Coordinates of C-alpha atoms in Angstrom, one line a residue:
Chain A
M21 CA -31.6 5.6 -2.8
S22 CA -30.1 3.3 -4.7
D23 CA -28.4 0.6 -2.6
S24 CA -27.3 -2.0 -5.1
I25 CA -24.2 -2.5 -6.1
I26 CA -24.8 -3.3 -9.4
E27 CA -26.5 0.4 -9.7
F28 CA -23.3 2.4 -8.6
T29 CA -21.4 0.0 -11.1
T30 CA -23.9 1.7 -13.7
Q31 CA -23.2 4.6 -12.5
I32 CA -19.3 4.9 -12.5
R33 CA -19.1 2.9 -15.5
T34 CA -21.5 5.9 -17.0
F35 CA -19.8 8.5 -15.7
V36 CA -16.0 7.3 -16.9
D37 CA -17.0 6.4 -20.3
A38 CA -19.0 9.8 -20.2
R39 CA -15.1 11.2 -20.1
D40 CA -13.7 8.7 -22.0
W41 CA -11.3 7.7 -19.7
R42 CA -11.0 3.8 -20.1
Q43 CA -8.2 4.2 -21.9
F44 CA -6.3 5.4 -18.7
H45 CA -8.2 2.8 -16.3
A46 CA -6.7 -0.4 -17.1
P47 CA -7.0 -3.1 -14.8
K48 CA -3.1 -2.4 -13.6
E49 CA -4.0 1.2 -13.3
L50 CA -7.4 0.5 -11.7
A51 CA -5.3 -1.7 -8.7
V52 CA -2.6 1.2 -8.3
A53 CA -4.8 3.8 -7.6
I54 CA -7.2 1.1 -5.2
T55 CA -3.8 0.6 -3.3
A56 CA -3.0 4.5 -3.3
E57 CA -6.1 5.7 -1.9
A58 CA -5.8 2.5 0.5
G59 CA -2.2 4.1 1.8
E60 CA -4.3 7.8 2.4
L61 CA -7.0 6.0 3.9
L62 CA -3.8 4.1 6.3
Q63 CA -2.1 7.5 6.7
H64 CA -4.9 8.9 9.0
F65 CA -4.1 6.4 11.5
V66 CA 0.1 6.0 11.2
W67 CA 1.7 6.0 14.8
Q68 CA -1.8 6.6 17.0
T69 CA -2.6 4.4 19.5
P70 CA -5.9 2.6 19.5
A71 CA -7.4 5.3 21.7
Q72 CA -6.2 7.8 19.4
S73 CA -7.6 6.1 16.4
E74 CA -10.8 5.7 17.8
Q75 CA -10.6 9.3 18.5
R76 CA -9.3 10.7 15.0
A77 CA -11.7 8.3 13.4
R78 CA -14.1 10.8 14.6
E79 CA -12.5 13.8 14.4
R80 CA -11.6 13.0 11.3
R81 CA -14.7 11.0 9.8
D82 CA -15.7 12.9 6.5
E83 CA -11.8 12.7 5.5
I84 CA -11.9 9.3 6.3
A85 CA -15.5 8.7 5.0
G86 CA -14.2 9.9 1.5
E87 CA -11.0 7.9 0.9
M88 CA -13.1 4.9 1.8
A89 CA -15.4 6.0 -1.0
D90 CA -12.5 6.9 -3.8
V91 CA -11.3 2.9 -2.8
G92 CA -15.4 1.8 -3.0
I93 CA -15.7 3.6 -6.3
L94 CA -12.7 1.8 -7.7
L95 CA -12.9 -1.7 -6.6
F96 CA -16.5 -1.2 -7.9
E97 CA -15.1 0.3 -11.2
L98 CA -12.2 -2.6 -11.5
A99 CA -15.2 -5.2 -10.9
D100 CA -17.0 -3.9 -13.7
N101 CA -13.8 -3.8 -16.1
L102 CA -12.8 -7.4 -15.3
G103 CA -16.2 -8.3 -16.3
L104 CA -16.8 -9.7 -12.8
D105 CA -20.0 -9.5 -10.7
L106 CA -18.6 -8.0 -7.4
A107 CA -21.6 -9.1 -5.0
E108 CA -21.4 -12.4 -6.6
I109 CA -17.3 -12.8 -5.6
M110 CA -18.2 -11.2 -2.2
R111 CA -20.6 -13.6 -1.7
A112 CA -18.1 -16.5 -2.7
K113 CA -15.6 -15.3 -0.4
L114 CA -17.9 -14.9 2.4
A115 CA -19.1 -18.4 2.1
K116 CA -15.0 -19.4 2.2
N117 CA -14.3 -17.9 5.0
E118 CA -16.9 -19.6 6.8
L119 CA -15.4 -22.3 5.9
R120 CA -12.2 -21.6 6.9
Y121 CA -12.8 -19.8 9.8
P122 CA -15.8 -22.0 11.6
V123 CA -17.2 -20.3 14.3
E124 CA -16.1 -23.0 17.3
K125 CA -12.3 -22.5 15.9
S126 CA -11.9 -19.3 15.5
R127 CA -14.5 -17.5 18.2
G128 CA -12.1 -14.9 20.0
S129 CA -9.1 -15.7 18.2
N130 CA -7.2 -13.2 15.7
K131 CA -5.3 -16.2 14.1
K132 CA -5.1 -17.0 10.4
Y133 CA -7.5 -20.1 9.0
N134 CA -4.0 -21.8 8.1
E135 CA -2.7 -21.4 11.5
L136 CA -6.0 -22.2 13.6
Chain B
M12 CA -29.4 -13.3 -4.6
S13 CA -28.6 -9.8 -2.6
D14 CA -27.0 -6.7 -4.2
S15 CA -27.8 -4.6 -1.8
I16 CA -24.6 -3.0 0.4
I17 CA -26.4 -2.6 3.4
E18 CA -27.3 -6.7 3.2
F19 CA -23.8 -7.2 3.0
T20 CA -22.7 -5.2 5.3
T21 CA -25.1 -7.0 8.0
Q22 CA -24.0 -10.4 6.7
I23 CA -20.7 -9.2 7.5
R24 CA -21.1 -7.9 10.6
T25 CA -22.9 -11.1 11.8
F26 CA -19.7 -13.3 10.6
V27 CA -17.1 -10.8 12.7
D28 CA -19.5 -10.1 15.8
A29 CA -20.5 -14.8 15.6
R30 CA -16.6 -15.0 16.0
D31 CA -16.2 -12.4 18.5
W32 CA -13.7 -10.8 16.1
R33 CA -14.8 -6.8 17.2
Q34 CA -12.2 -6.6 19.6
F35 CA -9.3 -7.3 16.6
H36 CA -11.2 -4.8 13.9
A37 CA -10.7 -1.7 15.0
P38 CA -10.5 1.1 12.1
K39 CA -6.9 1.4 12.3
E40 CA -6.6 -2.9 12.4
L41 CA -9.2 -2.6 9.0
A42 CA -7.0 0.2 7.4
V43 CA -4.0 -2.0 7.9
A44 CA -5.8 -4.8 6.7
I45 CA -7.2 -3.0 3.5
T46 CA -4.5 -1.8 2.6
A47 CA -2.2 -5.3 2.6
E48 CA -5.1 -6.6 1.0
A49 CA -4.8 -3.9 -1.7
G50 CA -1.1 -5.0 -1.9
E51 CA -2.4 -8.2 -2.8
L52 CA -4.1 -7.1 -5.7
L53 CA -1.4 -5.1 -6.8
Q54 CA 1.4 -7.9 -6.9
H55 CA -0.3 -9.3 -9.5
F56 CA 1.0 -6.5 -11.8
V57 CA 4.2 -5.8 -10.8
W58 CA 6.5 -5.1 -14.0
Q59 CA 3.8 -6.2 -16.2
T60 CA 3.1 -4.3 -19.5
P61 CA -0.1 -3.2 -20.2
A62 CA -0.8 -6.3 -22.9
Q63 CA 0.6 -8.3 -20.0
S64 CA -2.0 -6.8 -17.5
E65 CA -4.9 -7.5 -19.7
Q66 CA -3.8 -11.1 -20.0
R67 CA -2.9 -11.5 -16.3
A68 CA -6.3 -10.4 -15.5
R69 CA -7.9 -13.2 -17.4
E70 CA -5.3 -15.7 -16.5
R71 CA -5.5 -14.8 -12.8
R72 CA -9.0 -14.3 -12.8
D73 CA -9.6 -16.2 -9.4
E74 CA -7.2 -15.0 -7.7
I75 CA -7.9 -11.8 -8.8
A76 CA -11.5 -11.8 -7.9
G77 CA -10.5 -13.1 -4.5
E78 CA -8.4 -10.2 -3.3
M79 CA -10.7 -8.2 -4.5
A80 CA -13.3 -9.7 -2.4
D81 CA -11.4 -8.8 0.4
V82 CA -10.7 -5.4 0.1
G83 CA -14.4 -4.8 -0.7
I84 CA -15.7 -7.1 2.6
L85 CA -13.3 -5.5 4.8
L86 CA -14.1 -1.6 3.6
F87 CA -17.9 -2.7 4.1
E88 CA -17.2 -3.8 7.4
L89 CA -15.1 -0.7 8.0
A90 CA -17.8 1.9 7.1
D91 CA -20.3 -0.4 9.7
N92 CA -17.6 0.3 12.0
L93 CA -17.4 3.7 12.0
G94 CA -21.3 4.1 11.7
L95 CA -21.1 5.1 8.0
D96 CA -23.4 4.2 5.1
L97 CA -21.3 3.3 2.3
A98 CA -23.8 3.6 -0.4
E99 CA -24.2 7.1 0.9
I100 CA -20.3 8.0 1.1
M101 CA -19.9 6.6 -2.4
R102 CA -22.9 8.8 -3.5
A103 CA -21.2 11.7 -2.4
K104 CA -18.2 11.4 -4.0
L105 CA -19.7 10.3 -6.9
A106 CA -21.3 13.6 -6.9
K107 CA -18.5 15.9 -6.0
N108 CA -16.7 13.7 -8.9
E109 CA -19.4 15.4 -11.3
L110 CA -18.7 18.6 -10.0
R111 CA -14.6 18.3 -10.1
Y112 CA -14.5 16.8 -13.7
P113 CA -16.8 18.6 -15.5
V114 CA -17.5 16.3 -19.0
E115 CA -16.6 19.0 -21.2
K116 CA -12.8 19.8 -19.5
S117 CA -12.2 16.5 -18.2
R118 CA -13.1 14.1 -21.6
G119 CA -10.1 12.4 -22.6
S120 CA -7.9 14.0 -20.1
N121 CA -6.2 12.2 -16.8
K122 CA -5.3 15.3 -15.2
K123 CA -6.7 16.1 -11.7
Y124 CA -9.4 18.5 -11.0
N125 CA -6.7 21.0 -9.5
E126 CA -4.7 20.7 -12.4
L127 CA -7.9 20.7 -15.3
Chain C
M16 CA 29.4 13.3 3.8
S17 CA 28.6 10.0 5.5
D18 CA 27.4 7.4 2.8
S19 CA 27.1 4.7 5.3
I20 CA 23.9 2.8 5.9
I21 CA 25.3 1.9 9.7
E22 CA 25.9 5.4 10.3
F23 CA 22.2 6.4 9.4
T24 CA 20.6 4.0 11.3
T25 CA 22.5 5.3 14.1
Q26 CA 21.5 9.0 13.2
I27 CA 17.9 7.9 12.9
R28 CA 18.2 5.9 16.3
T29 CA 19.7 8.9 18.2
F30 CA 16.6 11.1 16.6
V31 CA 14.4 8.4 18.2
D32 CA 15.4 7.9 21.5
A33 CA 15.8 11.8 22.3
R34 CA 12.3 12.1 21.1
D35 CA 11.3 9.1 23.2
W36 CA 9.4 7.5 20.0
R37 CA 10.4 3.6 20.5
Q38 CA 7.0 3.6 22.5
F39 CA 5.4 4.5 19.3
H40 CA 7.3 2.8 16.5
A41 CA 6.9 -0.9 17.4
P42 CA 7.4 -3.0 14.4
K43 CA 3.9 -3.2 13.1
E44 CA 4.0 0.4 13.4
L45 CA 6.9 0.7 11.3
A46 CA 5.6 -1.4 8.6
V47 CA 2.3 0.6 8.6
A48 CA 4.3 3.8 8.1
I49 CA 6.4 2.3 5.3
T50 CA 3.4 1.4 3.9
A51 CA 1.6 4.7 3.9
E52 CA 5.0 6.5 2.8
A53 CA 4.9 4.1 0.1
G54 CA 1.5 5.0 -1.2
E55 CA 2.5 8.4 -0.7
L56 CA 4.9 7.6 -3.5
L57 CA 3.0 6.1 -5.8
Q58 CA 0.4 8.4 -5.6
H59 CA 2.4 10.6 -7.7
F60 CA 1.8 8.3 -10.9
V61 CA -2.1 7.2 -10.4
W62 CA -3.3 7.3 -14.3
Q63 CA -0.4 8.5 -15.4
T64 CA 1.2 7.0 -19.0
P65 CA 4.6 6.2 -19.4
A66 CA 5.9 9.6 -21.0
Q67 CA 3.7 11.4 -18.0
S68 CA 5.3 9.5 -15.7
E69 CA 8.7 10.5 -16.5
Q70 CA 7.8 14.1 -16.9
R71 CA 6.5 14.4 -13.2
A72 CA 9.3 12.5 -12.1
R73 CA 11.1 14.9 -13.1
E74 CA 8.6 18.3 -12.2
R75 CA 8.1 16.9 -8.8
R76 CA 11.4 15.4 -8.1
D77 CA 11.6 17.6 -4.6
E78 CA 8.6 16.1 -3.6
I79 CA 9.0 12.4 -4.9
A80 CA 12.8 12.4 -3.2
G81 CA 10.9 13.8 0.3
E82 CA 8.7 10.5 0.6
M83 CA 11.6 8.3 -1.3
A84 CA 13.3 9.8 1.8
D85 CA 10.5 8.5 4.5
V86 CA 10.8 5.1 3.7
G87 CA 14.5 5.0 3.6
I88 CA 14.3 6.4 7.1
L89 CA 11.6 4.1 8.3
L90 CA 13.0 0.9 6.4
F91 CA 16.6 1.5 8.5
E92 CA 14.9 2.2 11.6
L93 CA 13.0 -1.0 11.3
A94 CA 16.0 -2.9 10.4
D95 CA 17.9 -1.5 13.6
N96 CA 14.3 -1.9 15.8
L97 CA 14.4 -5.7 15.1
G98 CA 18.6 -6.2 15.2
L99 CA 18.6 -6.7 11.2
D100 CA 21.7 -5.5 9.7
L101 CA 20.2 -4.1 6.3
A102 CA 23.4 -4.6 4.4
E103 CA 23.7 -7.8 5.4
I104 CA 19.8 -8.8 4.5
M105 CA 20.4 -6.6 0.9
R106 CA 23.4 -8.3 0.3
A107 CA 21.9 -11.6 1.1
K108 CA 19.0 -11.1 -1.1
L109 CA 21.0 -9.7 -4.1
A110 CA 22.9 -13.1 -3.9
K111 CA 19.8 -14.6 -4.0
N112 CA 18.0 -13.2 -7.0
E113 CA 21.6 -13.8 -8.5
L114 CA 20.8 -17.2 -8.4
R115 CA 17.2 -16.5 -9.4
Y116 CA 17.6 -14.6 -12.3
P117 CA 20.6 -16.3 -14.1
V118 CA 21.2 -13.4 -16.7
E119 CA 20.6 -16.1 -19.8
K120 CA 17.7 -16.8 -18.9
S121 CA 15.8 -13.4 -17.2
R122 CA 17.7 -11.3 -20.0
G123 CA 15.0 -9.1 -21.2
S124 CA 12.1 -10.7 -19.6
N125 CA 9.9 -9.6 -17.0
K126 CA 9.2 -12.9 -15.5
K127 CA 8.9 -14.0 -12.0
Y128 CA 11.9 -16.2 -11.4
N129 CA 9.1 -19.3 -10.7
E130 CA 7.9 -18.4 -14.1
L131 CA 10.9 -18.7 -16.4
Chain D
M2 CA 31.9 -6.2 2.9
S3 CA 30.2 -3.1 1.8
D4 CA 27.8 -0.7 3.6
S5 CA 28.4 2.1 1.7
I6 CA 24.6 3.2 -0.4
I7 CA 26.7 4.1 -3.8
E8 CA 28.1 1.0 -3.6
F9 CA 24.9 -1.1 -3.3
T10 CA 23.2 0.9 -5.8
T11 CA 26.4 0.1 -8.3
Q12 CA 25.7 -3.2 -7.5
I13 CA 22.5 -3.1 -8.0
R14 CA 22.3 -1.1 -11.5
T15 CA 24.8 -3.5 -12.7
F16 CA 22.3 -6.5 -11.8
V17 CA 19.3 -4.4 -13.8
D18 CA 21.2 -3.5 -16.9
A19 CA 22.9 -7.0 -17.1
R20 CA 19.4 -8.3 -17.6
D21 CA 18.7 -5.4 -19.4
W22 CA 15.3 -4.6 -17.3
R23 CA 15.5 -1.3 -17.3
Q24 CA 13.0 -1.0 -20.4
F25 CA 10.4 -2.6 -17.3
H26 CA 11.8 -0.4 -14.3
A27 CA 10.4 2.8 -15.1
P28 CA 10.0 5.0 -12.1
K29 CA 6.2 4.6 -12.1
E30 CA 7.0 0.7 -12.4
L31 CA 9.5 0.9 -9.2
A32 CA 7.0 2.9 -7.1
V33 CA 4.1 0.5 -7.8
A34 CA 6.8 -2.5 -6.8
I35 CA 7.9 -0.5 -3.8
T36 CA 4.0 -0.6 -2.7
A37 CA 3.3 -4.1 -3.5
E38 CA 6.1 -4.9 -1.5
A39 CA 5.7 -2.8 1.3
G40 CA 2.1 -4.1 1.5
E41 CA 4.0 -8.0 1.8
L42 CA 5.6 -6.4 5.0
L43 CA 2.6 -5.1 6.3
Q44 CA 0.6 -8.5 5.6
H45 CA 2.6 -9.8 8.2
F46 CA 1.3 -7.8 11.0
V47 CA -2.4 -8.1 9.9
W48 CA -4.9 -8.0 12.7
Q49 CA -1.7 -8.7 15.3
T50 CA -2.0 -7.4 18.8
P51 CA 1.3 -5.4 19.9
A52 CA 2.6 -8.6 21.8
Q53 CA 1.9 -11.0 18.9
S54 CA 3.7 -8.1 16.8
E55 CA 7.1 -8.6 18.6
Q56 CA 6.8 -12.3 18.7
R57 CA 6.2 -12.5 14.9
A58 CA 8.8 -10.3 14.2
R59 CA 11.0 -12.8 16.2
E60 CA 9.6 -15.9 14.4
R61 CA 9.4 -14.8 11.1
R62 CA 12.7 -12.7 11.1
D63 CA 13.9 -14.5 7.8
E64 CA 10.8 -13.5 5.8
I65 CA 10.5 -9.7 6.8
A66 CA 14.0 -9.4 6.3
G67 CA 13.5 -10.8 2.8
E68 CA 10.6 -8.2 2.1
M69 CA 12.6 -5.5 3.7
A70 CA 15.6 -6.0 1.6
D71 CA 13.0 -6.3 -1.4
V72 CA 11.8 -2.3 -0.4
G73 CA 15.4 -1.4 0.5
I74 CA 16.7 -2.6 -3.3
L75 CA 14.0 -1.5 -4.9
L76 CA 14.3 2.1 -3.4
F77 CA 18.3 2.4 -3.7
E78 CA 17.3 1.3 -7.9
L79 CA 14.6 4.4 -7.6
A80 CA 16.9 7.1 -6.5
D81 CA 19.5 5.9 -9.3
N82 CA 17.0 5.7 -11.9
L83 CA 15.9 9.3 -11.0
G84 CA 19.4 10.6 -10.5
L85 CA 19.1 11.3 -7.1
D86 CA 21.3 10.4 -4.4
L87 CA 19.5 8.7 -1.5
A88 CA 22.1 9.3 1.0
E89 CA 21.5 13.6 0.5
I90 CA 17.8 13.0 0.3
M91 CA 17.5 10.8 3.3
R92 CA 20.2 13.6 4.9
A93 CA 18.2 16.5 3.6
K94 CA 15.0 14.9 5.1
L95 CA 16.7 14.5 8.7
A96 CA 17.7 17.5 8.8
K97 CA 14.1 18.9 7.8
N98 CA 12.9 16.4 10.9
E99 CA 15.2 18.0 13.0
L100 CA 13.4 21.3 12.9
R101 CA 9.8 19.8 12.3
Y102 CA 10.2 18.4 15.5
P103 CA 12.3 19.8 18.5
V104 CA 13.5 17.7 21.1
E105 CA 11.5 19.7 23.7
K106 CA 8.5 19.8 21.9
S107 CA 8.2 16.4 20.3
R108 CA 9.8 14.1 23.3
G109 CA 7.0 11.7 24.2
S110 CA 4.3 13.2 21.5
N111 CA 3.1 11.1 18.3
K112 CA 1.6 14.1 17.3
K113 CA 2.7 15.4 13.4
Y114 CA 5.0 18.2 13.3
N115 CA 1.8 20.2 11.8
E116 CA -0.6 19.3 15.1
L117 CA 2.7 19.7 17.7

């Protein structure tokens, strides 16, 4: 089974184009959909204490996985739509984060890089 | 360069654990961060007409790519944190969407599956 | 029937305190809930064209009103929780917007104040 | 100084109409803007522990108040745009919540009404 970002992206593009959905899926619309799906993911944890959140993550595992899959599929599609290589931009951001958050300064700290 | 979801996930886990950040990155906190980053992505398109949105997506390509990378990195981390295989849950959702949105019924339509 | 922000705020505080919910409703938790409810509001418009959105706003009027009420109630509660007078901070922001968006420069334009 | 929801709503409508912004502020666009502003509010609390969140709410009081004012102004405008009386829909939701969350069943509990 594939684990490749590009292969998923191709599969998603094929799915969208087979339905002639590109007309609805402009970048703004994809950003709207990603945020709405992220909101559904967040909804599972509203008011929940840390302990309750852990329990809920187990009990509602399939629903939460479904919301996460929606976010992922839309994110892959948006990257493709914008001609961005998602693997490359994630790699670039991870490299940036390595510089922004040096291990010795950021270990055990939840400060933002500009507050370290 | 790797294009594998699992390899990115491992790299992200290593980054987080090297900084002892798991204490801050409970599932709820990751869902909060994903939604906040999605909001930053959306912010680029507020009030923009379709034509302006296309232009903005080109002009602010790097910033938008950065927000998308943040969403992706956090999503991969959340899947790992919950013991979910992101590739598998995306594959399952894509299969579900194939059933929910048969090509002949959904071509050229932006109706939800339960309204088709 | 009251139309006063302060009276609604008092009513909401009474509701919350009668249930001893302040322990769950810290500022962060209220911000999480507001964002999740805003996401539910947004969900009604995902993929919808302008014409469809107008139609949906009519057809789902009660549901949409319900999501909006949730955002409003939580926003009033958050202001109260932080010791902020919502009317005052809205008045201050409206005054700021008058300066940021002078009528002659911003009429018919959807540019942000720092782009005008 | 006014504390009336209707007076604020009138003031916001006057502001928007003086700039001929109604063309950009369709209901969907207002929902997008509300969610993006809620995301900015949430951004202040990402990764923050409860104690840090309380401190941040004090230290960044003005910024947080500004994000809240944005959410409020947009929410009032959306209600007006949809011909909804925000005070009325909040009153209706508060009455519904009184029924959904009877004091004796919900005191000290963060369960949703359908889980009580």
